mmCIF file of C-alpha atoms and ligand atoms in Angstrom:
data_model
loop_
_atom_site.group_PDB
_atom_site.id
_atom_site.type_symbol
_atom_site.label_atom_id
_atom_site.label_comp_id
_atom_site.label_asym_id
_atom_site.label_seq_id
_atom_site.Cartn_x
_atom_site.Cartn_y
_atom_site.Cartn_z
ATOM 1 C CA MET N 1 2.632 -21.520 -8.511
ATOM 2 C CA SER N 2 4.772 -19.727 -6.407
ATOM 3 C CA THR N 3 5.093 -20.953 -2.471
ATOM 4 C CA HIS N 4 2.385 -18.610 -1.136
ATOM 5 C CA ILE N 5 0.396 -17.646 -4.389
ATOM 6 C CA GLY N 6 -1.405 -20.560 -5.836
ATOM 7 C CA ALA N 7 -1.552 -18.798 -9.265
ATOM 8 C CA LEU N 8 -0.115 -19.633 -12.947
ATOM 9 C CA LYS N 9 2.144 -16.816 -14.447
ATOM 10 C CA GLY N 10 -0.166 -15.351 -16.666
ATOM 11 C CA ASP N 11 -3.092 -15.355 -13.866
ATOM 12 C CA VAL N 12 -1.682 -11.907 -12.334
ATOM 13 C CA ALA N 13 -1.690 -8.740 -14.299
ATOM 14 C CA ASP N 14 1.432 -6.483 -14.872
ATOM 15 C CA VAL N 15 -0.281 -3.980 -12.357
ATOM 16 C CA VAL N 16 -1.381 -4.911 -8.914
ATOM 17 C CA LEU N 17 -3.110 -3.260 -6.158
ATOM 18 C CA LEU N 18 -1.964 -4.320 -2.659
ATOM 19 C CA PRO N 19 -4.488 -3.992 0.399
ATOM 20 C CA GLY N 20 -3.462 -5.291 3.644
ATOM 21 C CA ASP N 21 -6.756 -7.053 4.399
ATOM 22 C CA PRO N 22 -7.484 -9.908 1.890
ATOM 23 C CA LEU N 23 -11.197 -9.073 2.474
ATOM 24 C CA ARG N 24 -10.620 -5.721 0.844
ATOM 25 C CA ALA N 25 -9.024 -7.224 -2.072
ATOM 26 C CA LYS N 26 -12.299 -9.344 -2.452
ATOM 27 C CA PHE N 27 -14.310 -6.198 -2.000
ATOM 28 C CA ILE N 28 -12.612 -4.303 -4.584
ATOM 29 C CA ALA N 29 -12.701 -6.957 -7.007
ATOM 30 C CA GLU N 30 -16.448 -7.488 -6.673
ATOM 31 C CA ASN N 31 -17.117 -3.694 -6.453
ATOM 32 C CA PHE N 32 -15.068 -2.242 -9.122
ATOM 33 C CA LEU N 33 -13.508 -4.689 -11.676
ATOM 34 C CA GLU N 34 -15.398 -6.476 -14.429
ATOM 35 C CA SER N 35 -15.178 -10.150 -14.688
ATOM 36 C CA PRO N 36 -13.000 -10.538 -11.579
ATOM 37 C CA VAL N 37 -11.307 -14.056 -11.119
ATOM 38 C CA CYS N 38 -10.118 -15.331 -7.801
ATOM 39 C CA TYR N 39 -6.467 -16.824 -8.555
ATOM 40 C CA ASN N 40 -5.399 -17.156 -4.883
ATOM 41 C CA GLU N 41 -6.951 -18.559 -1.735
ATOM 42 C CA VAL N 42 -3.781 -20.049 0.084
ATOM 43 C CA ARG N 43 -3.996 -18.975 3.424
ATOM 44 C CA GLY N 44 -7.353 -16.910 2.807
ATOM 45 C CA MET N 45 -5.014 -14.310 1.132
ATOM 46 C CA PHE N 46 -7.270 -13.802 -1.764
ATOM 47 C CA GLY N 47 -5.818 -12.175 -5.214
ATOM 48 C CA PHE N 48 -7.986 -11.424 -7.966
ATOM 49 C CA THR N 49 -7.576 -10.368 -11.670
ATOM 50 C CA GLY N 50 -10.208 -8.313 -13.622
ATOM 51 C CA ILE N 51 -10.694 -5.530 -16.007
ATOM 52 C CA TYR N 52 -10.905 -1.828 -15.254
ATOM 53 C CA LYS N 53 -11.616 0.666 -17.831
ATOM 54 C CA GLY N 54 -10.310 -2.109 -20.490
ATOM 55 C CA LYS N 55 -7.058 -2.916 -18.673
ATOM 56 C CA ARG N 56 -6.286 -6.172 -16.565
ATOM 57 C CA VAL N 57 -5.516 -5.226 -13.129
ATOM 58 C CA SER N 58 -4.990 -7.642 -10.117
ATOM 59 C CA VAL N 59 -5.514 -6.951 -6.473
ATOM 60 C CA GLN N 60 -3.921 -9.122 -3.976
ATOM 61 C CA GLY N 61 -3.950 -9.246 -0.194
ATOM 62 C CA THR N 62 -0.787 -8.875 1.719
ATOM 63 C CA GLY N 63 -1.290 -9.368 5.457
ATOM 64 C CA MET N 64 -0.139 -6.812 7.833
ATOM 65 C CA GLY N 65 3.550 -5.887 8.604
ATOM 66 C CA GLN N 66 6.562 -5.916 6.402
ATOM 67 C CA PRO N 67 7.474 -9.431 6.828
ATOM 68 C CA SER N 68 3.959 -10.853 5.419
ATOM 69 C CA PHE N 69 4.164 -7.937 2.979
ATOM 70 C CA SER N 70 7.485 -8.916 1.991
ATOM 71 C CA ILE N 71 6.614 -12.342 0.961
ATOM 72 C CA TYR N 72 3.686 -11.533 -1.118
ATOM 73 C CA ALA N 73 5.516 -8.636 -3.057
ATOM 74 C CA ASN N 74 8.844 -10.914 -3.531
ATOM 75 C CA GLU N 75 6.484 -13.503 -5.165
ATOM 76 C CA LEU N 76 4.444 -11.090 -7.321
ATOM 77 C CA PHE N 77 7.648 -9.265 -8.702
ATOM 78 C CA THR N 78 9.730 -12.485 -9.137
ATOM 79 C CA GLU N 79 7.409 -15.172 -10.185
ATOM 80 C CA TYR N 80 4.626 -13.270 -11.719
ATOM 81 C CA GLY N 81 6.749 -10.473 -13.388
ATOM 82 C CA VAL N 82 4.525 -7.570 -11.508
ATOM 83 C CA LYS N 83 5.604 -4.234 -13.056
ATOM 84 C CA THR N 84 3.760 -1.784 -10.978
ATOM 85 C CA ALA N 85 2.423 -2.288 -7.506
ATOM 86 C CA ILE N 86 0.347 0.309 -5.616
ATOM 87 C CA ARG N 87 -0.332 -0.098 -2.165
ATOM 88 C CA VAL N 88 -3.715 0.774 -0.755
ATOM 89 C CA GLY N 89 -4.162 0.887 3.116
ATOM 90 C CA THR N 90 -4.591 3.087 5.960
ATOM 91 C CA CYS N 91 -2.469 4.952 8.249
ATOM 92 C CA GLY N 92 -2.468 6.735 11.691
ATOM 93 C CA ALA N 93 -1.686 10.660 11.055
ATOM 94 C CA VAL N 94 0.903 12.080 13.652
ATOM 95 C CA SER N 95 0.084 15.593 12.937
ATOM 96 C CA PRO N 96 -3.193 17.406 14.258
ATOM 97 C CA GLU N 97 -3.096 19.119 10.750
ATOM 98 C CA VAL N 98 -3.729 15.862 9.063
ATOM 99 C CA LYS N 99 -7.477 15.015 9.053
ATOM 100 C CA LEU N 100 -9.256 11.872 9.287
ATOM 101 C CA GLY N 101 -10.149 10.686 5.637
ATOM 102 C CA GLU N 102 -7.333 12.430 4.063
ATOM 103 C CA VAL N 103 -5.346 10.744 1.193
ATOM 104 C CA ILE N 104 -1.651 10.640 1.377
ATOM 105 C CA LEU N 105 0.752 9.891 -1.417
ATOM 106 C CA ALA N 106 3.970 8.367 0.353
ATOM 107 C CA ILE N 107 7.056 9.770 -1.380
ATOM 108 C CA GLY N 108 9.131 7.928 1.024
ATOM 109 C CA ALA N 109 8.876 5.538 4.031
ATOM 110 C CA SER N 110 10.989 5.675 7.241
ATOM 111 C CA THR N 111 11.093 2.547 9.185
ATOM 112 C CA ASP N 112 11.837 1.325 12.558
ATOM 113 C CA SER N 113 12.244 -2.350 11.281
ATOM 114 C CA ALA N 114 15.344 -4.341 11.527
ATOM 115 C CA ILE N 115 14.797 -5.694 8.043
ATOM 116 C CA ASN N 116 16.895 -3.107 5.885
ATOM 117 C CA LYS N 117 19.459 -2.810 8.675
ATOM 118 C CA ARG N 118 20.137 -6.410 8.112
ATOM 119 C CA ARG N 119 19.661 -6.212 4.425
ATOM 120 C CA PHE N 120 21.981 -3.192 4.292
ATOM 121 C CA ARG N 121 24.406 -4.465 6.678
ATOM 122 C CA GLY N 122 23.839 -1.532 9.034
ATOM 123 C CA MET N 123 24.044 0.890 6.346
ATOM 124 C CA ASN N 124 20.532 2.947 5.759
ATOM 125 C CA PHE N 125 18.476 2.744 2.481
ATOM 126 C CA ALA N 126 16.095 5.477 1.419
ATOM 127 C CA PRO N 127 12.704 3.807 0.418
ATOM 128 C CA THR N 128 11.015 6.095 -2.142
ATOM 129 C CA CYS N 129 8.192 5.760 -4.270
ATOM 130 C CA ASN N 130 8.174 5.809 -8.270
ATOM 131 C CA PHE N 131 7.956 9.591 -9.717
ATOM 132 C CA GLU N 132 5.722 8.877 -12.566
ATOM 133 C CA VAL N 133 3.502 6.776 -10.428
ATOM 134 C CA LEU N 134 3.068 9.562 -7.945
ATOM 135 C CA LYS N 135 2.776 12.461 -10.495
ATOM 136 C CA LYS N 136 -0.073 10.265 -11.972
ATOM 137 C CA ALA N 137 -1.714 9.621 -8.685
ATOM 138 C CA TYR N 138 -1.459 13.261 -7.990
ATOM 139 C CA GLU N 139 -2.879 14.328 -10.935
ATOM 140 C CA VAL N 140 -6.023 11.663 -10.962
ATOM 141 C CA SER N 141 -6.798 12.919 -7.241
ATOM 142 C CA ALA N 142 -6.849 16.386 -8.595
ATOM 143 C CA SER N 143 -9.119 15.694 -11.450
ATOM 144 C CA MET N 144 -11.494 14.034 -9.147
ATOM 145 C CA GLY N 145 -11.463 16.714 -6.744
ATOM 146 C CA ILE N 146 -9.864 14.796 -3.840
ATOM 147 C CA SER N 147 -7.484 16.654 -2.041
ATOM 148 C CA CYS N 148 -4.261 14.731 -0.935
ATOM 149 C CA ARG N 149 -1.223 15.260 0.583
ATOM 150 C CA VAL N 150 2.264 14.230 -0.613
ATOM 151 C CA GLY N 151 5.094 13.332 1.958
ATOM 152 C CA THR N 152 6.815 10.822 4.282
ATOM 153 C CA VAL N 153 5.234 8.050 6.318
ATOM 154 C CA VAL N 154 6.642 5.515 8.835
ATOM 155 C CA SER N 155 6.480 1.538 8.327
ATOM 156 C CA SER N 156 6.457 0.647 11.906
ATOM 157 C CA ASP N 157 6.831 -3.133 13.128
ATOM 158 C CA LEU N 158 4.657 -2.160 16.264
ATOM 159 C CA PHE N 159 1.007 -1.006 15.772
ATOM 160 C CA TYR N 160 0.910 -0.970 19.873
ATOM 161 C CA ASP N 161 4.054 0.966 20.535
ATOM 162 C CA ASP N 162 4.363 2.012 24.174
ATOM 163 C CA ASP N 163 7.331 4.494 23.677
ATOM 164 C CA ASN N 164 5.296 7.162 21.770
ATOM 165 C CA ASN N 165 8.159 7.214 18.910
ATOM 166 C CA TRP N 166 5.316 8.579 16.478
ATOM 167 C CA LYS N 167 6.366 12.183 18.289
ATOM 168 C CA LEU N 168 9.983 11.648 17.104
ATOM 169 C CA TRP N 169 8.887 10.949 13.425
ATOM 170 C CA ALA N 170 6.471 13.672 13.554
ATOM 171 C CA SER N 171 9.244 16.070 14.656
ATOM 172 C CA TYR N 172 10.861 15.080 11.313
ATOM 173 C CA GLY N 173 7.856 15.626 9.189
ATOM 174 C CA ALA N 174 6.178 12.249 8.774
ATOM 175 C CA LEU N 175 2.714 12.439 8.078
ATOM 176 C CA GLY N 176 1.425 8.972 9.039
ATOM 177 C CA ILE N 177 2.525 5.702 10.340
ATOM 178 C CA GLU N 178 1.516 2.428 8.820
ATOM 179 C CA MET N 179 3.345 -0.930 8.638
ATOM 180 C CA GLU N 180 4.075 -1.921 5.042
ATOM 181 C CA THR N 181 5.235 0.779 2.499
ATOM 182 C CA ALA N 182 9.045 0.715 3.490
ATOM 183 C CA GLU N 183 9.274 -2.919 2.330
ATOM 184 C CA LEU N 184 7.245 -2.026 -0.896
ATOM 185 C CA TYR N 185 9.730 0.535 -2.349
ATOM 186 C CA THR N 186 12.596 -1.281 -0.974
ATOM 187 C CA LEU N 187 11.488 -4.543 -3.012
ATOM 188 C CA ALA N 188 10.720 -2.308 -6.080
ATOM 189 C CA ALA N 189 14.157 -0.836 -6.019
ATOM 190 C CA LYS N 190 15.432 -4.130 -5.884
ATOM 191 C CA TYR N 191 13.721 -5.528 -8.665
ATOM 192 C CA GLY N 192 13.642 -2.215 -10.986
ATOM 193 C CA ARG N 193 9.732 -2.142 -10.715
ATOM 194 C CA LYS N 194 7.444 0.849 -9.912
ATOM 195 C CA ALA N 195 5.756 1.377 -6.743
ATOM 196 C CA LEU N 196 3.508 3.799 -4.739
ATOM 197 C CA GLY N 197 1.596 3.866 -1.483
ATOM 198 C CA ILE N 198 -1.653 5.476 -1.270
ATOM 199 C CA LEU N 199 -3.290 5.707 2.198
ATOM 200 C CA THR N 200 -6.112 7.014 3.944
ATOM 201 C CA VAL N 201 -5.866 8.464 7.275
ATOM 202 C CA SER N 202 -8.107 6.011 9.691
ATOM 203 C CA ASP N 203 -7.180 7.711 12.928
ATOM 204 C CA ASN N 204 -5.106 10.518 14.339
ATOM 205 C CA ILE N 205 -2.542 9.339 16.751
ATOM 206 C CA ALA N 206 -1.605 12.806 18.104
ATOM 207 C CA THR N 207 -5.670 13.770 18.960
ATOM 208 C CA GLY N 208 -6.916 10.350 19.539
ATOM 209 C CA GLU N 209 -9.542 10.626 16.896
ATOM 210 C CA ALA N 210 -10.777 7.595 14.964
ATOM 211 C CA THR N 211 -13.111 7.130 11.753
ATOM 212 C CA SER N 212 -16.373 5.486 11.971
ATOM 213 C CA ALA N 213 -16.935 2.389 9.662
ATOM 214 C CA LYS N 214 -19.211 4.481 7.321
ATOM 215 C CA GLU N 215 -16.571 7.216 7.042
ATOM 216 C CA ARG N 216 -13.651 4.638 6.620
ATOM 217 C CA GLU N 217 -15.999 3.219 3.743
ATOM 218 C CA GLN N 218 -16.525 6.427 1.787
ATOM 219 C CA THR N 219 -12.693 7.625 2.367
ATOM 220 C CA PHE N 220 -11.861 3.949 1.117
ATOM 221 C CA THR N 221 -13.800 4.423 -1.897
ATOM 222 C CA ASN N 222 -11.935 7.464 -2.864
ATOM 223 C CA MET N 223 -8.707 6.090 -2.376
ATOM 224 C CA MET N 224 -9.579 3.079 -4.599
ATOM 225 C CA LYS N 225 -10.830 5.140 -7.453
ATOM 226 C CA ILE N 226 -7.612 7.107 -7.208
ATOM 227 C CA ALA N 227 -5.244 3.942 -7.279
ATOM 228 C CA LEU N 228 -7.347 2.272 -10.158
ATOM 229 C CA ASP N 229 -7.261 5.149 -12.430
ATOM 230 C CA THR N 230 -3.606 5.516 -11.734
ATOM 231 C CA ALA N 231 -3.029 1.802 -12.110
ATOM 232 C CA VAL N 232 -4.648 1.525 -15.630
ATOM 233 C CA SER N 233 -2.241 4.196 -17.033
ATOM 234 C CA PHE N 234 0.858 1.714 -16.325
HETATM 235 N N1 HPA W 1 -0.058 2.590 13.392
HETATM 236 C C1 HPA W 1 0.261 1.440 12.608
HETATM 237 N N2 HPA W 1 -0.609 1.308 11.398
HETATM 238 C C2 HPA W 1 -1.592 1.730 11.239
HETATM 239 C C3 HPA W 1 -2.215 2.772 12.279
HETATM 240 C C4 HPA W 1 -1.283 3.024 13.315
HETATM 241 O O1 HPA W 1 -1.718 3.970 14.133
HETATM 242 N N3 HPA W 1 -3.163 3.227 11.732
HETATM 243 C C5 HPA W 1 -3.643 2.595 10.723
HETATM 244 N N4 HPA W 1 -2.603 1.945 10.270
#
């Protein structure tokens, strides 16, 4: 058992999908995995392990924001030996060109968080995904006929940001803003593991558009299929 995950070592698969919302972890397990077993209920942060296309896969909620995400990712890497971690989440697009429902594969994640400033003693680290996982996810989405964009995102500590900082990030080519991927890539680098963030665009901060619940469900399903088919090849 680790501090925040009430599971035994072998309960978690080598490959883990990481949605922010624990109820989404439950939804994924119940709708996509064969024989899912819930291995964690501590703090309602559900984790499940099941079978997808013959391979063991886990899905673990992380909560929102880098501090919460960091607790679960640290424990998955250090206590459970997770080798490949794929975040599945949503982001707000910061360019009018990026449409609602599009899938973004995050090649790198900038951040406004102080976490890496402190960790790297004021120097800057470049949080980037694993190339093999990125390549596989890109190929999987192409084979499914789902178009996706590959680019950078921003992991912000503020969902409600009064300063319109998204405009600055957008002017440096960021596609979207979310709240966790920079910490995923930093921890994967630290522990020598593979990681990728796959994000669907739930809203567009530049245009003010937002997806309906029905659209979110459909686009979420596309992202899940990409993530699961990618996961089982590692
Ligand atoms: N900001 C941060 N995270 C998000 C957003 C956003 O606008 N949309 C979805 N996740």
